[in-house]
PDB file of C-alpha atoms in Angstrom:
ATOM      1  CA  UNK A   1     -72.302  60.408 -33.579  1.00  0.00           C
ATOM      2  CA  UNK A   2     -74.305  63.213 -35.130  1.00  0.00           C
ATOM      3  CA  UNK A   3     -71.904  66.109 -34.492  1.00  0.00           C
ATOM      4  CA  UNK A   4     -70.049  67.614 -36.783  1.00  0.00           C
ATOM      5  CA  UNK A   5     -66.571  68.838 -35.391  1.00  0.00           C
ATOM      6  CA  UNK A   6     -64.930  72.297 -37.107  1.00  0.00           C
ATOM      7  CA  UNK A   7     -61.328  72.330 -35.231  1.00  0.00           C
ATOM      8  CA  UNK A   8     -58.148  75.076 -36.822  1.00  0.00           C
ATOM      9  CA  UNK A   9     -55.336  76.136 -36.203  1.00  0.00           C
ATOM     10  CA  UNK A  10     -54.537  80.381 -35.964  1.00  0.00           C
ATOM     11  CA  UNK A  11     -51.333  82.670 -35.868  1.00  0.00           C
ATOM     12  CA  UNK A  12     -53.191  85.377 -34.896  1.00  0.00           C
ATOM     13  CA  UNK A  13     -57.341  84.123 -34.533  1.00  0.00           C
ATOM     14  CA  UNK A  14     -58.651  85.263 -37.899  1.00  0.00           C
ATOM     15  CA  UNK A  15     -59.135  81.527 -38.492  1.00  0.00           C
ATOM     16  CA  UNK A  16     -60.572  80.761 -35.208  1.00  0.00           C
ATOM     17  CA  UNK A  17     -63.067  83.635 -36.366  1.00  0.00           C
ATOM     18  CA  UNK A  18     -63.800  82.161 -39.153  1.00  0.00           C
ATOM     19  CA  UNK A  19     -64.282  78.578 -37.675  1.00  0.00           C
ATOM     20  CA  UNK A  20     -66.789  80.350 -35.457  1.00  0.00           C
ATOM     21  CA  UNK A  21     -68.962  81.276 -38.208  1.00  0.00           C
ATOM     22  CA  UNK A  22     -68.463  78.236 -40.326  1.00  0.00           C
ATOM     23  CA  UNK A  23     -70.210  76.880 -36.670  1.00  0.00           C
ATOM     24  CA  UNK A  24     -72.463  78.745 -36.659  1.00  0.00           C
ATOM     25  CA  UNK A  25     -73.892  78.670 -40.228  1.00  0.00           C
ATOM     26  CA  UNK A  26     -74.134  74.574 -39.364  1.00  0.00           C
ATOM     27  CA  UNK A  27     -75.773  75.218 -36.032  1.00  0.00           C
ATOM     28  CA  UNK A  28     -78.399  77.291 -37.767  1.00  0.00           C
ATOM     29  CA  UNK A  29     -79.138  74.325 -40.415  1.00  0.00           C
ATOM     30  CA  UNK A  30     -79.436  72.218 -37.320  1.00  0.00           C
ATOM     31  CA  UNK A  31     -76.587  70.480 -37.064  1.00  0.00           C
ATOM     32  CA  UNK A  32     -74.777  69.819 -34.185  1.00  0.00           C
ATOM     33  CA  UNK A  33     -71.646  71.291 -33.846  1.00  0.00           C
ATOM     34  CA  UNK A  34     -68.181  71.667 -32.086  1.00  0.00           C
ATOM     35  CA  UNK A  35     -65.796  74.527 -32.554  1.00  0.00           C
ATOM     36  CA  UNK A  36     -62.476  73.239 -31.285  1.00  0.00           C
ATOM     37  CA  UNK A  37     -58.753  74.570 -31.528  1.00  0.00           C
ATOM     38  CA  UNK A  38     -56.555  71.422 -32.938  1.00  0.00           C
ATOM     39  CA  UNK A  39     -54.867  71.313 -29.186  1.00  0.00           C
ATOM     40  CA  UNK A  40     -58.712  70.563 -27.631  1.00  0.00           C
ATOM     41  CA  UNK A  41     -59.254  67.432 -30.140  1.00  0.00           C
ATOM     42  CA  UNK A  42     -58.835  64.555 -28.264  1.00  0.00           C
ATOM     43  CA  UNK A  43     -60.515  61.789 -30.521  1.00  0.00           C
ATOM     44  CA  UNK A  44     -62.556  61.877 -33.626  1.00  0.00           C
ATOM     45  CA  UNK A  45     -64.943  58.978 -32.146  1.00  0.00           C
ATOM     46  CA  UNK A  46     -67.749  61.622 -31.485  1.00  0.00           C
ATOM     47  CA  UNK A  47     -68.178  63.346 -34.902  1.00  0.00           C
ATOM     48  CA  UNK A  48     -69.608  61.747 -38.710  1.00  0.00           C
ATOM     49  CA  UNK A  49     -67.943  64.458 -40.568  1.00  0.00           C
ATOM     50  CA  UNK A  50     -64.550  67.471 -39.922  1.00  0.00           C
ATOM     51  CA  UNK A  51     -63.742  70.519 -41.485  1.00  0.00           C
ATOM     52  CA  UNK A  52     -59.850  71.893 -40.816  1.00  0.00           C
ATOM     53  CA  UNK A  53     -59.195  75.294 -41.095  1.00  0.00           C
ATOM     54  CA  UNK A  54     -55.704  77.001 -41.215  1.00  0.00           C
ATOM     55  CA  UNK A  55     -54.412  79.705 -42.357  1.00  0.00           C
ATOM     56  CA  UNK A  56     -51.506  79.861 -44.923  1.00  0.00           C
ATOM     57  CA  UNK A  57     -48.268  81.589 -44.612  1.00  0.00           C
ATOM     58  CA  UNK A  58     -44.900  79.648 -45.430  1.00  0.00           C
ATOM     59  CA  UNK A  59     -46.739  76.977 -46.608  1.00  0.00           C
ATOM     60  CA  UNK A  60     -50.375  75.747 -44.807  1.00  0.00           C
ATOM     61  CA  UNK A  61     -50.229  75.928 -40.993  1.00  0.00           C
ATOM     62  CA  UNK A  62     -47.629  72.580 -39.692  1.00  0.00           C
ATOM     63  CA  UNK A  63     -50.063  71.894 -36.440  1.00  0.00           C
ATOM     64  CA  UNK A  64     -53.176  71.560 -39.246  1.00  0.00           C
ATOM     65  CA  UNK A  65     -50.836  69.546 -41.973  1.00  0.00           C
ATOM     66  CA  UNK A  66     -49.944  67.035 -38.507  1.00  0.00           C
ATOM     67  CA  UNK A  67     -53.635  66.518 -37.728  1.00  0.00           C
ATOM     68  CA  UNK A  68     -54.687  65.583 -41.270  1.00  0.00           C
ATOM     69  CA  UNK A  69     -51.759  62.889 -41.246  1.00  0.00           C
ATOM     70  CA  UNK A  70     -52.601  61.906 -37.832  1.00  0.00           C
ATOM     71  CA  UNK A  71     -56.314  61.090 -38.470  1.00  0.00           C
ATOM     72  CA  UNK A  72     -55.856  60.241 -42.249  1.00  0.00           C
ATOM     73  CA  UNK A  73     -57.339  56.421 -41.246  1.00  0.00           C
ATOM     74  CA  UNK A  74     -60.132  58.302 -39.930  1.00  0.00           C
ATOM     75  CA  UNK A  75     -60.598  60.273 -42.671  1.00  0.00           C
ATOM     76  CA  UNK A  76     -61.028  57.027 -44.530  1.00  0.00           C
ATOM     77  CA  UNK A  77     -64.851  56.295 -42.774  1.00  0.00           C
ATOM     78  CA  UNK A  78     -65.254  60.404 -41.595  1.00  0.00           C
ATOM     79  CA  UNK A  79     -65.766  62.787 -44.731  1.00  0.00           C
ATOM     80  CA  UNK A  80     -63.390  65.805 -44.562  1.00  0.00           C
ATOM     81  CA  UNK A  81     -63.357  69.457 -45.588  1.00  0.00           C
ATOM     82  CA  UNK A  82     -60.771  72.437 -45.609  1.00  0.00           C
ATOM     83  CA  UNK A  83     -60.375  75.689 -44.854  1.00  0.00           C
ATOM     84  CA  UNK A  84     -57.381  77.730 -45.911  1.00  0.00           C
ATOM     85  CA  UNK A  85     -57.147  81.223 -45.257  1.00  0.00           C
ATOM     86  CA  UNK A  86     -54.406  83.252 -47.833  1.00  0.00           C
ATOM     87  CA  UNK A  87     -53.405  86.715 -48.272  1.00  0.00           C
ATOM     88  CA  UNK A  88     -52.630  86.322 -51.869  1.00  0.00           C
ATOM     89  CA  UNK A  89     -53.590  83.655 -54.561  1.00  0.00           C
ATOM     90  CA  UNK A  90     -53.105  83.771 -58.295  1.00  0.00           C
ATOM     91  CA  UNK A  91     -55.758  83.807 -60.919  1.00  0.00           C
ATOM     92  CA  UNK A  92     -55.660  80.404 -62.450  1.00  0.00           C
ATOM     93  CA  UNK A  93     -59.402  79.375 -63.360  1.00  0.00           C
ATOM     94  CA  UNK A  94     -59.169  75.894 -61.322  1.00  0.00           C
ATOM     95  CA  UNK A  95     -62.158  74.373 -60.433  1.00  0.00           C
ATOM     96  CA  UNK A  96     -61.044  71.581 -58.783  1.00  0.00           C
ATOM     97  CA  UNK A  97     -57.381  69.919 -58.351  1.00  0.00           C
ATOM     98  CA  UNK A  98     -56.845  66.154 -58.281  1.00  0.00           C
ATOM     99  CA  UNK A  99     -60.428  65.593 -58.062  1.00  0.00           C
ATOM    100  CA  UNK A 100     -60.841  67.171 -55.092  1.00  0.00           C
ATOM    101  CA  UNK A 101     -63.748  70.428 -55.202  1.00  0.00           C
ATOM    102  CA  UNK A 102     -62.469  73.592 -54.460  1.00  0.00           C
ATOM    103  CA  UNK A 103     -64.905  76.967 -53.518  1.00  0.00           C
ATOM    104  CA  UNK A 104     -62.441  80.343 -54.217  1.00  0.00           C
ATOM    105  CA  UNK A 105     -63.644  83.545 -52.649  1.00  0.00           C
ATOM    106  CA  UNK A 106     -63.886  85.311 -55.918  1.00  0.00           C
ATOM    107  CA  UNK A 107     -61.908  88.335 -54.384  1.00  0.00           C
ATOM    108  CA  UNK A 108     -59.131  86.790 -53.853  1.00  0.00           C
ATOM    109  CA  UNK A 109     -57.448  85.365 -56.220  1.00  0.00           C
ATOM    110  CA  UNK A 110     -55.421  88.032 -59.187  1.00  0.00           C
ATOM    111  CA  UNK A 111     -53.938  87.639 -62.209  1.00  0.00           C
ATOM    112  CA  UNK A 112     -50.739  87.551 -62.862  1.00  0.00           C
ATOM    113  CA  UNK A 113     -48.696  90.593 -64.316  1.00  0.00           C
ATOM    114  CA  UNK A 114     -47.398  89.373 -67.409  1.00  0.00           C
ATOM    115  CA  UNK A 115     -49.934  86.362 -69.121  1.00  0.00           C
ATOM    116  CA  UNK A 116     -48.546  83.103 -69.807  1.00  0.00           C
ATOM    117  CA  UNK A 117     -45.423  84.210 -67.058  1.00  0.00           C
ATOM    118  CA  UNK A 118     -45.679  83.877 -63.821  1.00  0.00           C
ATOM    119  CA  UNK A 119     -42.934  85.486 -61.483  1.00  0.00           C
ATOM    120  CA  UNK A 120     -41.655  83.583 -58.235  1.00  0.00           C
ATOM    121  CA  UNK A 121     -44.817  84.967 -56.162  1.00  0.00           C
ATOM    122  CA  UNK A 122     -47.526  83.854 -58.547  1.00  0.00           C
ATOM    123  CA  UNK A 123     -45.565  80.680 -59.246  1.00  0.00           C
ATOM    124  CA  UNK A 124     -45.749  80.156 -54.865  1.00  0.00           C
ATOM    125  CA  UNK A 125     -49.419  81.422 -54.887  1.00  0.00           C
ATOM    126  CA  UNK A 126     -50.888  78.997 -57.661  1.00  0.00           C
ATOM    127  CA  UNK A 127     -53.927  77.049 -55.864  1.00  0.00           C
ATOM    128  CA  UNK A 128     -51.835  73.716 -56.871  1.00  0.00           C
ATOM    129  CA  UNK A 129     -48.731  74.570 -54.759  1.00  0.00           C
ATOM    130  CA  UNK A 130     -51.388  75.714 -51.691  1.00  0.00           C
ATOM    131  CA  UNK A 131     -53.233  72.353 -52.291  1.00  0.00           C
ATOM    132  CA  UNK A 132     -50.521  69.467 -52.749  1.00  0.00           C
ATOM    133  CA  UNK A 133     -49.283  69.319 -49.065  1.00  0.00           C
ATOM    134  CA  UNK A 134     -52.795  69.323 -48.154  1.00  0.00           C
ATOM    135  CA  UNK A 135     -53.498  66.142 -50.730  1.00  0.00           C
ATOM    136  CA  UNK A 136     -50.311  64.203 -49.715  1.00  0.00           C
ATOM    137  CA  UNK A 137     -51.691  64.474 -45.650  1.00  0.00           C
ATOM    138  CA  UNK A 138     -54.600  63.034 -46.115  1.00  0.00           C
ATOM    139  CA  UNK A 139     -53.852  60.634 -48.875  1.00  0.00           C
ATOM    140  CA  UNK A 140     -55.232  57.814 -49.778  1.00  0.00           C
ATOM    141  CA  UNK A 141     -58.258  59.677 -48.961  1.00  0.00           C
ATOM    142  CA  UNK A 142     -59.150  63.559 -50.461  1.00  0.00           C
ATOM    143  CA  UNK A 143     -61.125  65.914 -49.052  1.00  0.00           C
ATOM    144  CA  UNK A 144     -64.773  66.918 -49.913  1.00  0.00           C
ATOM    145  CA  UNK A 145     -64.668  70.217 -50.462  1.00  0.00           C
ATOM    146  CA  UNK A 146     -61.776  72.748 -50.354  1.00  0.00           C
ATOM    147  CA  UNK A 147     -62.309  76.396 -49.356  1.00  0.00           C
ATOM    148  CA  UNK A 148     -60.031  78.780 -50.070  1.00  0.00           C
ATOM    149  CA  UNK A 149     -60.447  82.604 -48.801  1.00  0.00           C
ATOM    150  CA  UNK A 150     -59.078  86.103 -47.692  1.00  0.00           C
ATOM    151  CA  UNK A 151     -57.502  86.224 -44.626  1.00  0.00           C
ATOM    152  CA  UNK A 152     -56.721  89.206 -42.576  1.00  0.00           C
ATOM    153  CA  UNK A 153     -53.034  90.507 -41.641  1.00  0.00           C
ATOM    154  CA  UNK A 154     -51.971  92.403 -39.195  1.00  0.00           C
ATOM    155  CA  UNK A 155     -47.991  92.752 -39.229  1.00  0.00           C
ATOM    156  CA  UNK A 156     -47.847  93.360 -35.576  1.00  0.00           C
ATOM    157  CA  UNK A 157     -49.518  90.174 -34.671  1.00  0.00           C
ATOM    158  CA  UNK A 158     -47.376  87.773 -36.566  1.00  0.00           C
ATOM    159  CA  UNK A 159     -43.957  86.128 -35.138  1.00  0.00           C
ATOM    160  CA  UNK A 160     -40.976  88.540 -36.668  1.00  0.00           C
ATOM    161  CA  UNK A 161     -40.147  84.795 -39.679  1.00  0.00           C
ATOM    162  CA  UNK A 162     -43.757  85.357 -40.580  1.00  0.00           C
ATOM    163  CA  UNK A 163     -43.374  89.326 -41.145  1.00  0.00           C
ATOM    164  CA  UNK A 164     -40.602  88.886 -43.352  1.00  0.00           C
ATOM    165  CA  UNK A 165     -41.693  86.280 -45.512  1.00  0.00           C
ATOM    166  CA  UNK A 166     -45.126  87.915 -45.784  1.00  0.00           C
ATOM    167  CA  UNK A 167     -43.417  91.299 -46.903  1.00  0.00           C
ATOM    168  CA  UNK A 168     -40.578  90.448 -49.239  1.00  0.00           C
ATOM    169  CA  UNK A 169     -42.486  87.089 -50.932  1.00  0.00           C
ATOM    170  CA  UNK A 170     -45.938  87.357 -50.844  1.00  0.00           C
ATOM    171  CA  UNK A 171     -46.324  91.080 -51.014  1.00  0.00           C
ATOM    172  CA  UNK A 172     -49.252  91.006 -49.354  1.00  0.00           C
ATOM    173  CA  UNK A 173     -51.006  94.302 -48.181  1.00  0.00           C
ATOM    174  CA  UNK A 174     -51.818  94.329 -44.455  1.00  0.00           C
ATOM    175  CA  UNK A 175     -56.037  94.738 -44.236  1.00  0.00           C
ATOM    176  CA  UNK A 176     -59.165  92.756 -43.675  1.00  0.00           C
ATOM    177  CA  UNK A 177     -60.015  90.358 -46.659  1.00  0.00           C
ATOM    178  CA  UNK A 178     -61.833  87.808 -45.101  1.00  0.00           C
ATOM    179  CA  UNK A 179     -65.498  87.621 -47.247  1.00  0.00           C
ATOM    180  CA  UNK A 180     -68.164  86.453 -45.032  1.00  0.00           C
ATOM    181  CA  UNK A 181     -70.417  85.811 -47.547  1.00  0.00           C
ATOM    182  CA  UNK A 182     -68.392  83.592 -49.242  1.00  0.00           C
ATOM    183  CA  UNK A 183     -67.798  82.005 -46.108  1.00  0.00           C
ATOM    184  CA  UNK A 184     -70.970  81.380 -45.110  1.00  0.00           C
ATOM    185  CA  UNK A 185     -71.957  80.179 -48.519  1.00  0.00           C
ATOM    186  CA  UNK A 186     -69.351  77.457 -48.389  1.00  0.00           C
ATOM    187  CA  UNK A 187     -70.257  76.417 -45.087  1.00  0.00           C
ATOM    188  CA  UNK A 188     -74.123  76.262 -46.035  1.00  0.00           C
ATOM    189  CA  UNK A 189     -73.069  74.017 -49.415  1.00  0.00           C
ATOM    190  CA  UNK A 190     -70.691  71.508 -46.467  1.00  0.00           C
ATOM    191  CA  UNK A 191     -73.885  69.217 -45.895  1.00  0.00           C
ATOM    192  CA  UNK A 192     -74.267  68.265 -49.235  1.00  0.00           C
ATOM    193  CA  UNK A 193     -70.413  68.401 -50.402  1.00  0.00           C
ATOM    194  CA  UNK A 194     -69.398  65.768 -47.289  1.00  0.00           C
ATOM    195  CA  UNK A 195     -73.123  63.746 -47.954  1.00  0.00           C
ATOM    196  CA  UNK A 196     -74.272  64.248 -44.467  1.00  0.00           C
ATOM    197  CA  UNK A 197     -78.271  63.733 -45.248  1.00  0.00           C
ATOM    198  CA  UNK A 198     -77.503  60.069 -46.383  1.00  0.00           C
ATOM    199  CA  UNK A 199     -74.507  59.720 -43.511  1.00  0.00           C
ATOM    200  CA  UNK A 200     -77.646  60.297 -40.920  1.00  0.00           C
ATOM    201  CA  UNK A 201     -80.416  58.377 -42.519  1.00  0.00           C
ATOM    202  CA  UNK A 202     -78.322  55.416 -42.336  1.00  0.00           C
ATOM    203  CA  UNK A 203     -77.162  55.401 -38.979  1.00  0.00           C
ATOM    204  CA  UNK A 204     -80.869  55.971 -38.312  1.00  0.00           C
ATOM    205  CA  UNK A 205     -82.087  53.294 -40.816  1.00  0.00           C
TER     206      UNK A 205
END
């Protein structure tokens, strides 16, 4: 019951990359961990704490919105985090959203062209918009912590719907943005945002 299970969903396996590391950083505070696509998650039974990860093109990946709504009684005596990998994010000085925490790669996010006026993209890119669908699957429970970072596109890897909506809405320049440092920082902090040192020396107690 002392595992710790980091499952995602990918288009095109930046996020299982970055599940990998968020893994890894765990493993090397000496956790036990298991790095699972959402396909390979059979039961939550095993694990005192989850961390989703998906990345976000029209909207947050479906398969990781469909596991938060299928576990969300779960979620209710396992703490939760997210990942969310995005190509573009607007500059809006959030800290947190609904209560819930958020950690933003300070890279990614930009401000908007005009101040005070956001176009359709910036309007679509606003953490808030990212975040809701996220809330409303796991309600009446909220995640932990919330990270939000650079992803990396490649045009050639994504279905042809993806492409488009990638190139005329988002705007997004094809590249490497993911910031491991950020990454790992966020997954160092996950002990102490889902209250795992407490969660152990009860079961123990």
């Amino acid at each position: 019951m002392n595992k710790i299970l980091i499952t995602y969903a990918t288009m095109a396996g930046s996020t299982a990359e970055v599940a990998q590391v968020v893994g890894e950083e765990l493993t090397n505070r000496g956790y036990q961990v298991d790095v699972l696509p959402l396909n390979a998650v059979k039961n939550l039974q095993p694990y005192m704490a989850v961390a989703v990860g998906g990345p976000m093109i029209m909207g947050w990946h479906r398969d990781a919105l469909r596991f938060l709504k299928k576990h969300r009684e779960e979620f209710k005596r396992i703490p939760l985090a997210v990942f969310v990998l995005a190509m573009s994010l607007t500059r809006t000085g959030e800290m947190s959203i609904e209560g819930v925490p958020l950690c933003v790669d300070e890279n990614l996010p930009k401000p908007p062209k005009e101040e005070g006026r956001l176009n359709f993209r910036e309007r679509y890119a606003q953490l808030s918009h990212y975040l809701q669908p996220i809330i409303q699957a796991t309600q009446p429970v909220k995640p932990a912590s919330v990270g939000f970072f650079g992803g990396r596109l490649e045009y050639g890897r994504l279905k042809w719907w993806a492409m488009l909506f990638v190139l005329l809405v988002i705007q997004a320049t094809p590249g490497e943005q993911r910031n491991w440092t950020a990454i790992r920082s966020w997954a160092a902090a996950l002990p102490a945002a889902l209250n795992l040192e407490s969660k152990i020396s009860n079961e123990l107690g």
